[in-house]
Coordinates of N, CA and C in Angstrom, one line a residue:
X18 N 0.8 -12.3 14.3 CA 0.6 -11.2 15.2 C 1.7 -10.1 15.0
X19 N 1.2 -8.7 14.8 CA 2.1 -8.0 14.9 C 1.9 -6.6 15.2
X20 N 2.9 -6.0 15.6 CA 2.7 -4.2 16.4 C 1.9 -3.1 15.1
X21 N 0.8 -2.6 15.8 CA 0.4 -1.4 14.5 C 1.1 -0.3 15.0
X22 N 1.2 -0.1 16.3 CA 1.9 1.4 16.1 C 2.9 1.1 17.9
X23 N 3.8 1.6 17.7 CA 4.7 1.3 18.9 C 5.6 2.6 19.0
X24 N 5.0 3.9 18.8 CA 5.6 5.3 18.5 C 5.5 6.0 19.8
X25 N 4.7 5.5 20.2 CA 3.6 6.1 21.9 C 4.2 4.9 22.6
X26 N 3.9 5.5 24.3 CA 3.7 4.7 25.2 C 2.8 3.2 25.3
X27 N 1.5 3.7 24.6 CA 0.3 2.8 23.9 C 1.4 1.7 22.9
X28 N 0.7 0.4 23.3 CA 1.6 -0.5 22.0 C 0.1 -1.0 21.7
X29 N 0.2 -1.3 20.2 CA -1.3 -1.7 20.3 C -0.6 -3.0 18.9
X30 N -1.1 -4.1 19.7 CA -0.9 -5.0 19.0 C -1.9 -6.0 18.1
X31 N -1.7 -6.1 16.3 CA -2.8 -6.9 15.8 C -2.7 -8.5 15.4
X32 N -3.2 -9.3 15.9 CA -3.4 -10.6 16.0 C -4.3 -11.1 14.6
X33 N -4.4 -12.1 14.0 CA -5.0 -12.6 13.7 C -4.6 -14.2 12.9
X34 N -5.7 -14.9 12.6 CA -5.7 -16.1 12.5 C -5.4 -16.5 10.9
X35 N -4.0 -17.3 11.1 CA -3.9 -17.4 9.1 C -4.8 -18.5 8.7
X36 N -4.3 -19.0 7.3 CA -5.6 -19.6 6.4 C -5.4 -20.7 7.0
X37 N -4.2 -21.0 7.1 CA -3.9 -22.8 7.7 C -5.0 -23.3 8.9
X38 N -4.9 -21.7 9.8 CA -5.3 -21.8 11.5 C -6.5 -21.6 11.1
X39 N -7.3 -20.9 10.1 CA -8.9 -21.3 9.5 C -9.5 -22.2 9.3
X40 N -8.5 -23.2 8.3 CA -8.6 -24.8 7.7 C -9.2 -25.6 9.0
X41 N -8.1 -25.1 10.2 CA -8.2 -26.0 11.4 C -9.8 -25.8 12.3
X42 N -9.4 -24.5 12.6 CA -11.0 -23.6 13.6 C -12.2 -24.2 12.6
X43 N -12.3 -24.2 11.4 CA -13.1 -24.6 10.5 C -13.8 -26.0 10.7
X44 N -12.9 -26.8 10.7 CA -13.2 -28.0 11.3 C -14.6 -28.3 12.4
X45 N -14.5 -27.2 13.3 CA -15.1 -27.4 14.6 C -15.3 -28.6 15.0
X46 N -14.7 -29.5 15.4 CA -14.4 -30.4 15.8 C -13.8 -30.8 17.3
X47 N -13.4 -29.5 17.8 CA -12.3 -29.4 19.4 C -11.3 -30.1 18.8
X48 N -10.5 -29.7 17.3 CA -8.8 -30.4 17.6 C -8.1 -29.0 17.2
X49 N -8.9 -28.2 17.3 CA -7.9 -26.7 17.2 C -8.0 -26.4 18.4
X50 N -6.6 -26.3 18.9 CA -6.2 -25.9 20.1 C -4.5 -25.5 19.7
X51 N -4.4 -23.7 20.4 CA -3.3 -23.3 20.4 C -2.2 -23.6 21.8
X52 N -1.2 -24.7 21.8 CA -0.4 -24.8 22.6 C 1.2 -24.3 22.5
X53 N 1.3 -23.0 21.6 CA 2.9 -22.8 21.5 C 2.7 -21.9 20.9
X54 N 3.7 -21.1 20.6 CA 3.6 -20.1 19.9 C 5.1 -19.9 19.4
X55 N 5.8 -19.1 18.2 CA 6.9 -18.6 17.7 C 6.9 -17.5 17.7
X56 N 8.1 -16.7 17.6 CA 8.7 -15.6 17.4 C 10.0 -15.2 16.0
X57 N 9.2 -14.0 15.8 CA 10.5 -13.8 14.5 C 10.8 -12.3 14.7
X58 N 12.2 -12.2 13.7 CA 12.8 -11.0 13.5 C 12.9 -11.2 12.0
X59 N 12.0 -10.9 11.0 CA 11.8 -10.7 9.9 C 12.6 -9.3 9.2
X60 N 11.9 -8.3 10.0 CA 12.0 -7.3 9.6 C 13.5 -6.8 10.2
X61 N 14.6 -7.0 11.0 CA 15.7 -6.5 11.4 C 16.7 -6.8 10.4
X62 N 17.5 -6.1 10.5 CA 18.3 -5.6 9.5 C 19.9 -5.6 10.3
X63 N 20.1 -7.1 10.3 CA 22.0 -6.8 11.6 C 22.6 -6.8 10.9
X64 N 23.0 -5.6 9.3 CA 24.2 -5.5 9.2 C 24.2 -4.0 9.7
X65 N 23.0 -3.6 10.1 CA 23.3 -2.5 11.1 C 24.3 -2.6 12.4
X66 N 24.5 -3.6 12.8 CA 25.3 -3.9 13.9 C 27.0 -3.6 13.3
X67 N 27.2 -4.3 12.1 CA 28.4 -4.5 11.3 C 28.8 -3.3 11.1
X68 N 27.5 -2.3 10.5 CA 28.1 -1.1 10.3 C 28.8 0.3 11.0
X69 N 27.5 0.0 12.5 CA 27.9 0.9 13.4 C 28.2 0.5 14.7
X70 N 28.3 -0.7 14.8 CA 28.5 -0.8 16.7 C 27.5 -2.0 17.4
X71 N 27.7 -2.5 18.3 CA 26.8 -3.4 18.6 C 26.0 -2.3 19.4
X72 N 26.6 -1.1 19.9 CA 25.5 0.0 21.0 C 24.7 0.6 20.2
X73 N 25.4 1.5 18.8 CA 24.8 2.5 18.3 C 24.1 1.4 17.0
X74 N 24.7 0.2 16.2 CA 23.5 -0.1 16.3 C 22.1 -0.9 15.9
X75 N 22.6 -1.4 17.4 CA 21.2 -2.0 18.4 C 20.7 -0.4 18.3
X76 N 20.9 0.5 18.8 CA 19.7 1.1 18.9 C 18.8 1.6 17.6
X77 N 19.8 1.7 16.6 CA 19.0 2.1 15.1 C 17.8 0.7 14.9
X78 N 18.4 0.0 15.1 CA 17.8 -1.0 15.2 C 16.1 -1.1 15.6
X79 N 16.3 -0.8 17.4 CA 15.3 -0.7 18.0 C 14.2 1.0 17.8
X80 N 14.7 2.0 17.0 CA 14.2 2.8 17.0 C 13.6 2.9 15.6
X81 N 14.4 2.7 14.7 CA 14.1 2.4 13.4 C 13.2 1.3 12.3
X82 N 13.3 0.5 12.7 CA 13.0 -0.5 11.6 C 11.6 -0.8 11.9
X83 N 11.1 -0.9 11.1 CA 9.5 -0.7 10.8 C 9.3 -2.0 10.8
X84 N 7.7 -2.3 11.8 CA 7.5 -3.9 11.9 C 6.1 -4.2 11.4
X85 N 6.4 -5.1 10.8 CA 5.2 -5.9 9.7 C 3.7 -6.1 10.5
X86 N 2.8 -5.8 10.3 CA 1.6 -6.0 10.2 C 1.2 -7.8 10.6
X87 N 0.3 -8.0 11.3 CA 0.3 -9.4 11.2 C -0.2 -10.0 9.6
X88 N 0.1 -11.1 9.4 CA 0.2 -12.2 8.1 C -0.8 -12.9 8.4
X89 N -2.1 -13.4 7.6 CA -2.7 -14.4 7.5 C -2.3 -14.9 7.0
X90 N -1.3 -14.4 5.8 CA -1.1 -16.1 5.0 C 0.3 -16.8 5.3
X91 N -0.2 -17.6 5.6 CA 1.1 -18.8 6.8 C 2.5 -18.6 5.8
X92 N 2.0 -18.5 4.4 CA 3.6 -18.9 3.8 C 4.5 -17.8 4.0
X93 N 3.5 -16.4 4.3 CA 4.5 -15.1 4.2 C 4.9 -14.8 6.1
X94 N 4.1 -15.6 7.0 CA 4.7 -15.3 8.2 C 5.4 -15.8 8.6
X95 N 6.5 -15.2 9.6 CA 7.3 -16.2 10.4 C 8.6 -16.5 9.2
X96 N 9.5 -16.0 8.6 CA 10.2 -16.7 7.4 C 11.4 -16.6 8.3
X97 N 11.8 -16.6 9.4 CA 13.1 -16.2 10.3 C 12.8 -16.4 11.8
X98 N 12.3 -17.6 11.6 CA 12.2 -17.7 13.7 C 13.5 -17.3 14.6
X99 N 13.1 -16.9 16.0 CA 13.9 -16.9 16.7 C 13.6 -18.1 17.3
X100 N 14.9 -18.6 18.2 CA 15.2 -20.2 18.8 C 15.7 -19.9 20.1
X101 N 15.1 -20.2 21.3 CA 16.1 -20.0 22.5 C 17.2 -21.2 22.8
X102 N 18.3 -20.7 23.0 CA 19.3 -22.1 23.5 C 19.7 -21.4 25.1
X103 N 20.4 -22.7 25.2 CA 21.1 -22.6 27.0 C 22.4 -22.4 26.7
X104 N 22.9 -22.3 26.0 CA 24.5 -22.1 25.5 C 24.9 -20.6 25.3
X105 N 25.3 -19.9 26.5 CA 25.8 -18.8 26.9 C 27.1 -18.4 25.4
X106 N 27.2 -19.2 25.5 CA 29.0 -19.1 24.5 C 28.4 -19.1 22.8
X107 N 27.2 -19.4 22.3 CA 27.4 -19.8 21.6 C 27.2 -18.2 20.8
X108 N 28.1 -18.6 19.4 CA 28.0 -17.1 18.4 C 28.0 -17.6 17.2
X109 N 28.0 -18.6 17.0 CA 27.8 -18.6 15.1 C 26.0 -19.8 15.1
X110 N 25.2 -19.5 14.0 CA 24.5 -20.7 13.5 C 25.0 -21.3 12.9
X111 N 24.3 -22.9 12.5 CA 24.6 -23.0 11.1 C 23.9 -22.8 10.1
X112 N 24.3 -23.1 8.7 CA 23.7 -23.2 7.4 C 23.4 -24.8 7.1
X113 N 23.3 -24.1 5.9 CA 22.3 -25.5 5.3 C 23.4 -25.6 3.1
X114 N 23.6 -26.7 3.5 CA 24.1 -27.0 1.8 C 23.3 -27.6 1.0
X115 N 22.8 -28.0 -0.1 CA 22.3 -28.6 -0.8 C 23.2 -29.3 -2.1
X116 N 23.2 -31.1 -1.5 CA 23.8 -31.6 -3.5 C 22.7 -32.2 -3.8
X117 N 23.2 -32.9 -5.1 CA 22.1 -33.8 -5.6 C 22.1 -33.3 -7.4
X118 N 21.1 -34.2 -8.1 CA 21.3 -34.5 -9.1 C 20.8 -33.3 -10.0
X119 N 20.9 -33.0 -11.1 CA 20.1 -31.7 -11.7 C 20.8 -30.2 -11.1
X120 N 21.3 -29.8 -9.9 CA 21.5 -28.4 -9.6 C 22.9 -28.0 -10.4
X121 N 22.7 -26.7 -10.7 CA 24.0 -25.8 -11.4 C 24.9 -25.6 -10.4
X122 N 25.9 -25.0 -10.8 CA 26.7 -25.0 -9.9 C 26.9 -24.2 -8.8
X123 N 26.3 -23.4 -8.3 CA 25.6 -22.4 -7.6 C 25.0 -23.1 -6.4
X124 N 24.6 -24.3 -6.8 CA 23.6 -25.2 -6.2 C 22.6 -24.4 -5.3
X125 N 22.1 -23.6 -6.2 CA 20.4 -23.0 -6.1 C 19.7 -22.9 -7.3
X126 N 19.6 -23.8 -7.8 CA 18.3 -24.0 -9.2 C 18.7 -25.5 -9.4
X127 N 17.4 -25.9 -9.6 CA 17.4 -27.4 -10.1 C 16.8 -27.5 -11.3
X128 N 17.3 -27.9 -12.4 CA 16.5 -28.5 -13.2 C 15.7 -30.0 -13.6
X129 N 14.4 -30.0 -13.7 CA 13.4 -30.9 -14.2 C 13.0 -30.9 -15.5
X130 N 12.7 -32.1 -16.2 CA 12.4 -32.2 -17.5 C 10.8 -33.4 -17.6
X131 N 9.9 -32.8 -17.6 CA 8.7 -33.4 -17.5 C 8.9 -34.8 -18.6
X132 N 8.5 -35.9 -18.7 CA 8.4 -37.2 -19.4 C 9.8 -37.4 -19.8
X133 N 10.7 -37.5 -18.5 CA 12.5 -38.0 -18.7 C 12.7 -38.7 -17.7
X134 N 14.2 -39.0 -17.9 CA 14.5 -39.4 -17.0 C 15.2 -38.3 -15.7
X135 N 14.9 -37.0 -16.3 CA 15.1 -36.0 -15.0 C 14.0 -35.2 -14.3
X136 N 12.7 -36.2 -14.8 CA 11.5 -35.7 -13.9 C 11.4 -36.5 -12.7
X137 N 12.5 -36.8 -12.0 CA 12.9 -37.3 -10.5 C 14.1 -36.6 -10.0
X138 N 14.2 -36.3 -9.0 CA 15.2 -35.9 -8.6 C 15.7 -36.1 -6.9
X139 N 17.0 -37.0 -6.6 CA 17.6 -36.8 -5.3 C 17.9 -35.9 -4.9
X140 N 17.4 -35.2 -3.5 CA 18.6 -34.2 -3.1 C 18.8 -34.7 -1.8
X141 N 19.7 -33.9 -1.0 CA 20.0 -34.1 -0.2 C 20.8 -32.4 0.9
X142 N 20.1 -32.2 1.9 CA 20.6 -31.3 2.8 C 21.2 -31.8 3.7
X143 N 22.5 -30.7 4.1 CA 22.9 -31.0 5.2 C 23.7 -29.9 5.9
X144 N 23.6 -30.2 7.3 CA 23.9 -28.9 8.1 C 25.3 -28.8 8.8
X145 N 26.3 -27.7 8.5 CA 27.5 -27.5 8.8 C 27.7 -25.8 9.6
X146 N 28.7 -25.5 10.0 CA 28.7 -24.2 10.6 C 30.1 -23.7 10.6
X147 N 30.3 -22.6 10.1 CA 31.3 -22.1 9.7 C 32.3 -21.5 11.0
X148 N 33.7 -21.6 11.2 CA 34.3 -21.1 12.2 C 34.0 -22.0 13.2
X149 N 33.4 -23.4 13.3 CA 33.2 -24.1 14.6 C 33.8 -25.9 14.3
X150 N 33.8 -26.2 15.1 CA 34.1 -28.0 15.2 C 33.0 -28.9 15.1
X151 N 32.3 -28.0 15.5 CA 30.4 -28.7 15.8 C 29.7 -27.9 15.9
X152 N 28.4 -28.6 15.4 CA 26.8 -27.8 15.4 C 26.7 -28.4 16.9
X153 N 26.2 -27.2 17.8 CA 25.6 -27.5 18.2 C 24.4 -27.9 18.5
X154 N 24.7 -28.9 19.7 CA 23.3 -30.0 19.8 C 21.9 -29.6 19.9
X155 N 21.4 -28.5 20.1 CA 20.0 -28.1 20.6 C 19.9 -27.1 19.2
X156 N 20.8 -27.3 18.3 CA 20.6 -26.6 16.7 C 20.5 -27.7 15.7
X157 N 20.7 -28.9 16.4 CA 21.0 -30.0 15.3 C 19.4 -30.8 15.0
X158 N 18.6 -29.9 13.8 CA 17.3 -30.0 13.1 C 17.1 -31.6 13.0
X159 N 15.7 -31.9 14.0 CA 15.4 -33.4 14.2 C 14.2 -33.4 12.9
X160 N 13.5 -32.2 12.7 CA 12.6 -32.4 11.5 C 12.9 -31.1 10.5
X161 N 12.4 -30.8 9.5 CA 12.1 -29.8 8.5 C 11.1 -29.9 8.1
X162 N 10.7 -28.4 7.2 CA 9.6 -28.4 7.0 C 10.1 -27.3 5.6
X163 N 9.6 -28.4 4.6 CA 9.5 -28.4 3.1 C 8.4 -27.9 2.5
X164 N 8.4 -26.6 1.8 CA 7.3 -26.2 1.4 C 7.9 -26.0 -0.5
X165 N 6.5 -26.3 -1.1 CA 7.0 -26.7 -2.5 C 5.9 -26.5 -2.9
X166 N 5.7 -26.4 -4.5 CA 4.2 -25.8 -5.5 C 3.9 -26.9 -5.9
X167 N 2.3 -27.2 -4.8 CA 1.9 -28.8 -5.1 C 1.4 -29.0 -6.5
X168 N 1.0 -28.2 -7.5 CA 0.8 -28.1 -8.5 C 1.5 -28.8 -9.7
X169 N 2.9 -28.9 -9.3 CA 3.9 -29.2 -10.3 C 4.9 -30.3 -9.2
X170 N 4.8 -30.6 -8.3 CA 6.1 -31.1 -7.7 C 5.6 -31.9 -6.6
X171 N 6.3 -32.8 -6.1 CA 6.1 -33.5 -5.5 C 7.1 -34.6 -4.3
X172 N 7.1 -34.6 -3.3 CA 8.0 -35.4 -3.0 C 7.9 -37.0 -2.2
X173 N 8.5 -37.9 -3.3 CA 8.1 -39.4 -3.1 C 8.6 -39.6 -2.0
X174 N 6.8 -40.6 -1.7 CA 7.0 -41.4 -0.3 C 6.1 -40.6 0.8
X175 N 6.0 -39.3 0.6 CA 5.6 -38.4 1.4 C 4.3 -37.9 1.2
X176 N 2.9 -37.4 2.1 CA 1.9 -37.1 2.3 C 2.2 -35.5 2.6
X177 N 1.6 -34.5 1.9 CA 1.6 -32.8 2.6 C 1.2 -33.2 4.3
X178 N 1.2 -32.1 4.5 CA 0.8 -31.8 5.7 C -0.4 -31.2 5.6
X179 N -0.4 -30.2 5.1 CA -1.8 -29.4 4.0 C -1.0 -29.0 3.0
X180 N -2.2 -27.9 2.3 CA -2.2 -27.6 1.4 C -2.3 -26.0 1.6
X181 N -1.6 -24.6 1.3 CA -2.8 -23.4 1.4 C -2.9 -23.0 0.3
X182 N -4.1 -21.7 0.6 CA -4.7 -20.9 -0.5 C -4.1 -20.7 -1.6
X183 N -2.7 -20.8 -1.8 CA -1.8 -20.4 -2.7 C -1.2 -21.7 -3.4
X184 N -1.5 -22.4 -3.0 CA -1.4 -24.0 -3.7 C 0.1 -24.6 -3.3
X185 N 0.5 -24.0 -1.8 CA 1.7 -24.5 -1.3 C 1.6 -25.5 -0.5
X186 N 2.6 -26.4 -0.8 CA 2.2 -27.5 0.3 C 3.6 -28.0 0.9
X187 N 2.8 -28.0 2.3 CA 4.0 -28.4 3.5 C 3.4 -29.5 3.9
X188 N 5.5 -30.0 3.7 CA 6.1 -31.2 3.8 C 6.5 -31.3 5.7
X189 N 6.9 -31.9 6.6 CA 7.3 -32.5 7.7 C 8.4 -33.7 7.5
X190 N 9.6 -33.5 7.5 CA 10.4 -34.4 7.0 C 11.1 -34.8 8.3
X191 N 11.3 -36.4 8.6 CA 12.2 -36.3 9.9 C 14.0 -36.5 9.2
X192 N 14.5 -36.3 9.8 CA 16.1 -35.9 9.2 C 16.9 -37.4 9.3
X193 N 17.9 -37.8 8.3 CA 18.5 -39.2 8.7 C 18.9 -39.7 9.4
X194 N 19.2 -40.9 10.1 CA 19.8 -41.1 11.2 C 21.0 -41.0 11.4
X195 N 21.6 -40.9 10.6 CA 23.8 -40.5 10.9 C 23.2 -39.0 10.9
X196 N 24.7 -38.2 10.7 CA 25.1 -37.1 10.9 C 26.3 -36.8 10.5
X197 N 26.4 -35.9 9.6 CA 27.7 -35.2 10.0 C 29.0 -35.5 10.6
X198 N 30.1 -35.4 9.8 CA 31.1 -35.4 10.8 C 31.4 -34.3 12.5
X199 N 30.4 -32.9 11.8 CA 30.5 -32.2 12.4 C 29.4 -32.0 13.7
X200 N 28.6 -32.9 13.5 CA 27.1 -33.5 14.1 C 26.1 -32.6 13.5
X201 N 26.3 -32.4 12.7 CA 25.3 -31.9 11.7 C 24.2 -32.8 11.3
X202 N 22.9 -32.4 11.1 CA 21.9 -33.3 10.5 C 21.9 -33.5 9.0
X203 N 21.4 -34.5 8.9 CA 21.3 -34.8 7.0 C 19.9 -35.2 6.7
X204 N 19.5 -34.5 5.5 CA 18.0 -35.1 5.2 C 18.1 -35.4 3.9
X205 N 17.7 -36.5 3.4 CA 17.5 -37.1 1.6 C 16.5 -37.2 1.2
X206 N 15.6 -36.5 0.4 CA 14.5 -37.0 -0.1 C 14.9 -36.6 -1.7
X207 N 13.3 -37.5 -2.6 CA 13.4 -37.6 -3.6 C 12.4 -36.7 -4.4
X208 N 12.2 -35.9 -5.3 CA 11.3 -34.4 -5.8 C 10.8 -35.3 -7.0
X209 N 9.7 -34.9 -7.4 CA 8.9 -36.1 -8.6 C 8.6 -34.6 -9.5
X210 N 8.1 -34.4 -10.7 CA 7.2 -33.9 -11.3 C 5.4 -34.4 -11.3
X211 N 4.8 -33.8 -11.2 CA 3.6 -33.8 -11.7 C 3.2 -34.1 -12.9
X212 N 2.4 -34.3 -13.4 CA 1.8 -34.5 -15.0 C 1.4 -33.2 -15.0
X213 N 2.1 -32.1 -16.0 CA 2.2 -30.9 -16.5 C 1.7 -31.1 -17.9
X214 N 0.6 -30.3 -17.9 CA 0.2 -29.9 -19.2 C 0.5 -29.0 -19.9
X215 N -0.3 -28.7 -21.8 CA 0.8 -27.5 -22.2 C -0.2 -26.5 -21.9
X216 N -1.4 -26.4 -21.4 CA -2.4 -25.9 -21.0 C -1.5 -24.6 -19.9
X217 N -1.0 -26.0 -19.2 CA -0.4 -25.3 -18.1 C 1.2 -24.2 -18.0
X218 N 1.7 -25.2 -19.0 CA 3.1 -24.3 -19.8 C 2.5 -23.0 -20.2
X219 N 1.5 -23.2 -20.7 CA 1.7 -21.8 -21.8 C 0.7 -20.5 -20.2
X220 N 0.2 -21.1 -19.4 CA -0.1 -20.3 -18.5 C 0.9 -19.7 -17.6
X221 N 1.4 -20.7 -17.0 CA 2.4 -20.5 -16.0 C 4.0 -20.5 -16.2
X222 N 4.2 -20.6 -17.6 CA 5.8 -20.4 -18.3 C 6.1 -19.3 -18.3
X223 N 7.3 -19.0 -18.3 CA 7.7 -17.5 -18.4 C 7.5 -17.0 -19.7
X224 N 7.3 -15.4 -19.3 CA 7.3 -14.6 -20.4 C 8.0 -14.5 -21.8
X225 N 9.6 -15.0 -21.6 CA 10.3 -15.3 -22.4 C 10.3 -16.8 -23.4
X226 N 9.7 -17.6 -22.5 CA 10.1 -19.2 -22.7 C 8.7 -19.6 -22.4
X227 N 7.5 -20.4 -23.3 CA 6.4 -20.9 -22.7 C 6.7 -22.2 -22.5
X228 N 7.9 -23.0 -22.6 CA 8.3 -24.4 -22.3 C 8.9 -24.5 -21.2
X229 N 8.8 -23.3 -20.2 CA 9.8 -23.6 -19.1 C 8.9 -22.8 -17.9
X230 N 8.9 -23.5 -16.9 CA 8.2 -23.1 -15.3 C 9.1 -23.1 -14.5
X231 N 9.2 -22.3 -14.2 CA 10.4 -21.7 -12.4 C 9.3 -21.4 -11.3
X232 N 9.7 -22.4 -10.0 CA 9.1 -22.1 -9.2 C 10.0 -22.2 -7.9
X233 N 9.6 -21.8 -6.7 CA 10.8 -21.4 -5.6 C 10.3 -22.4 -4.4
X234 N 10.8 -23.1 -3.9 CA 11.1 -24.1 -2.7 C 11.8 -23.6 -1.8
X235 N 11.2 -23.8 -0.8 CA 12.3 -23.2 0.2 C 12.2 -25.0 1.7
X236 N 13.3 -24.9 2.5 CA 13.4 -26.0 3.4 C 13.9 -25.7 4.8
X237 N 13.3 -25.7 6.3 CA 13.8 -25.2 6.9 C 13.8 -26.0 8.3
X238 N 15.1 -25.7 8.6 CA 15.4 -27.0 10.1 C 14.3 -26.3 11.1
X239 N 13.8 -27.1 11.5 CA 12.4 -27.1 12.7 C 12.7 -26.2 13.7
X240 N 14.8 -26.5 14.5 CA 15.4 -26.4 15.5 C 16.0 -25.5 15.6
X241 N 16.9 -25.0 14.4 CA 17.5 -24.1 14.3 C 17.2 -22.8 13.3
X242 N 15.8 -22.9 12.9 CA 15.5 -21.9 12.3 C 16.1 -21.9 10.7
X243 N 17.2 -22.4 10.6 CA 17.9 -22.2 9.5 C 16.9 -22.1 7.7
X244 N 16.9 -21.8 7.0 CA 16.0 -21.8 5.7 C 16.9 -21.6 4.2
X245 N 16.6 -22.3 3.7 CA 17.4 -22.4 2.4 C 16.4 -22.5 1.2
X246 N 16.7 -21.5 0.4 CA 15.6 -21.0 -1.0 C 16.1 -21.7 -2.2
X247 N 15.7 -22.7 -2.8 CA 16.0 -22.7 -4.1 C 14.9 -22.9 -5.4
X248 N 15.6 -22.3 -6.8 CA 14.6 -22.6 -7.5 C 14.3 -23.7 -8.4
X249 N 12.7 -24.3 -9.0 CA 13.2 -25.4 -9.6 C 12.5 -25.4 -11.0
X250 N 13.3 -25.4 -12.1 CA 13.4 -24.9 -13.1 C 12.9 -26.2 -13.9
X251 N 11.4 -26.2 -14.8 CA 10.6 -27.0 -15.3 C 10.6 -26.9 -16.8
X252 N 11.2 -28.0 -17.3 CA 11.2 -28.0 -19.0 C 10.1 -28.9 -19.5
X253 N 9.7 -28.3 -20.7 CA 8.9 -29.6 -21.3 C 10.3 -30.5 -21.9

């Protein structure tokens, strides 16, 4: 859902139903039913706040910044939820780290090597917060939601949730049971390769390299909104 024009007194707002929420209505069955809804600030921009003021601007903010069109396609909406808490005091979120086996040192790109022993891979997320003693409790992510290119990748042990139009598939991961020193959540799973062809290399390889496929994963706490992008870089 989102505002077409909000210039006038008139707000005229456009709604519609993504591919996922088609998959479902599709069905006709009575198990689509909408009981919740989200909210995002995709399009705001707070280092306007940094730059000019929390007064002057919040208001560039609210006067300025041009708001997105509604999304059918589930993977492009919603990439920044807002989250309500009861914690008056609170001012920092947290982040999200990623280790594990294969990533550079950057630890945002993983490398895989199709028929090795690095066409498996452990990772592991976990959630910390900068300037605090603890994550807070009502930020501390009981699931994630793992979206990855079912085409090439996979993660053991685990069933998608679906699949969309664009051949993304989301994961539902529940988080480990420790935590954090800082009560941070921790999640471990393990990333497979696919059986990649050279059919497929030489289609979907980069322009430079037809032995190599980069594709982008992203993982995001259910609770606190938080989202972390990385890429995963495919060798023959």
């Amino acid at each position: 859902m989102g505002f077409l024009d909000h210039s006038t007194s008139n707000i005229i707002v456009d709604a519609v139903i993504t591919d996922v929420g088609r998959q479902f209505l599709a069905r006709n069955d009575g198990s689509f039913s909408i009981v919740k809804f989200a909210l995002a600030d995709d399009e705001v921009d707070y280092s306007m706040i940094q730059k000019f003021g929390r007064v002057v601007g919040k208001e560039k903010i609210e006067k300025n910044t041009p708001v997105f069109e509604a999304q059918s396609t589930a993977g492009l909406a919603l990439k920044y939820r807002c989250v309500s808490l009861s914690n008056p005091n609170l001012i920092r979120m947290p982040n999200m780290s990623i280790t594990g086996e294969g990533l550079d040192s950057t630890a945002t790109a993983l490398s895989m090597t199709v028929n090795s022993n690095n066409a498996t891979r452990q990772l592991t997320f976990t959630q910390s917060v900068i300037g605090e003693s603890s994550v807070d409790v009502e930020l501390r992510d009981q699931q994630f939601l793992v979206k990855i290119q079912n085409q090439f990748v996979q993660i053991v042990g685990a069933a998608p949730d679906y699949v969309d139009r664009d051949g993304i598939a989301y994961y539902t991961l529940v988080r480990s049971p420790t935590t954090t020193a800082a009560g941070g959540s921790i999640l471990a799973f393990t990333v497979a390769l696919k059986s990649i062809t050279d059919t497929q290399f030489s289609i979907y390889g980069t322009s430079s390299d037809k032995t190599k496929i980069n594709i982008v994963a992203s993982i995001t706490g259910m609770q606190s909104g938080t989202v972390k992008n990385f890429t995963i870089n495919i060798s023959k």
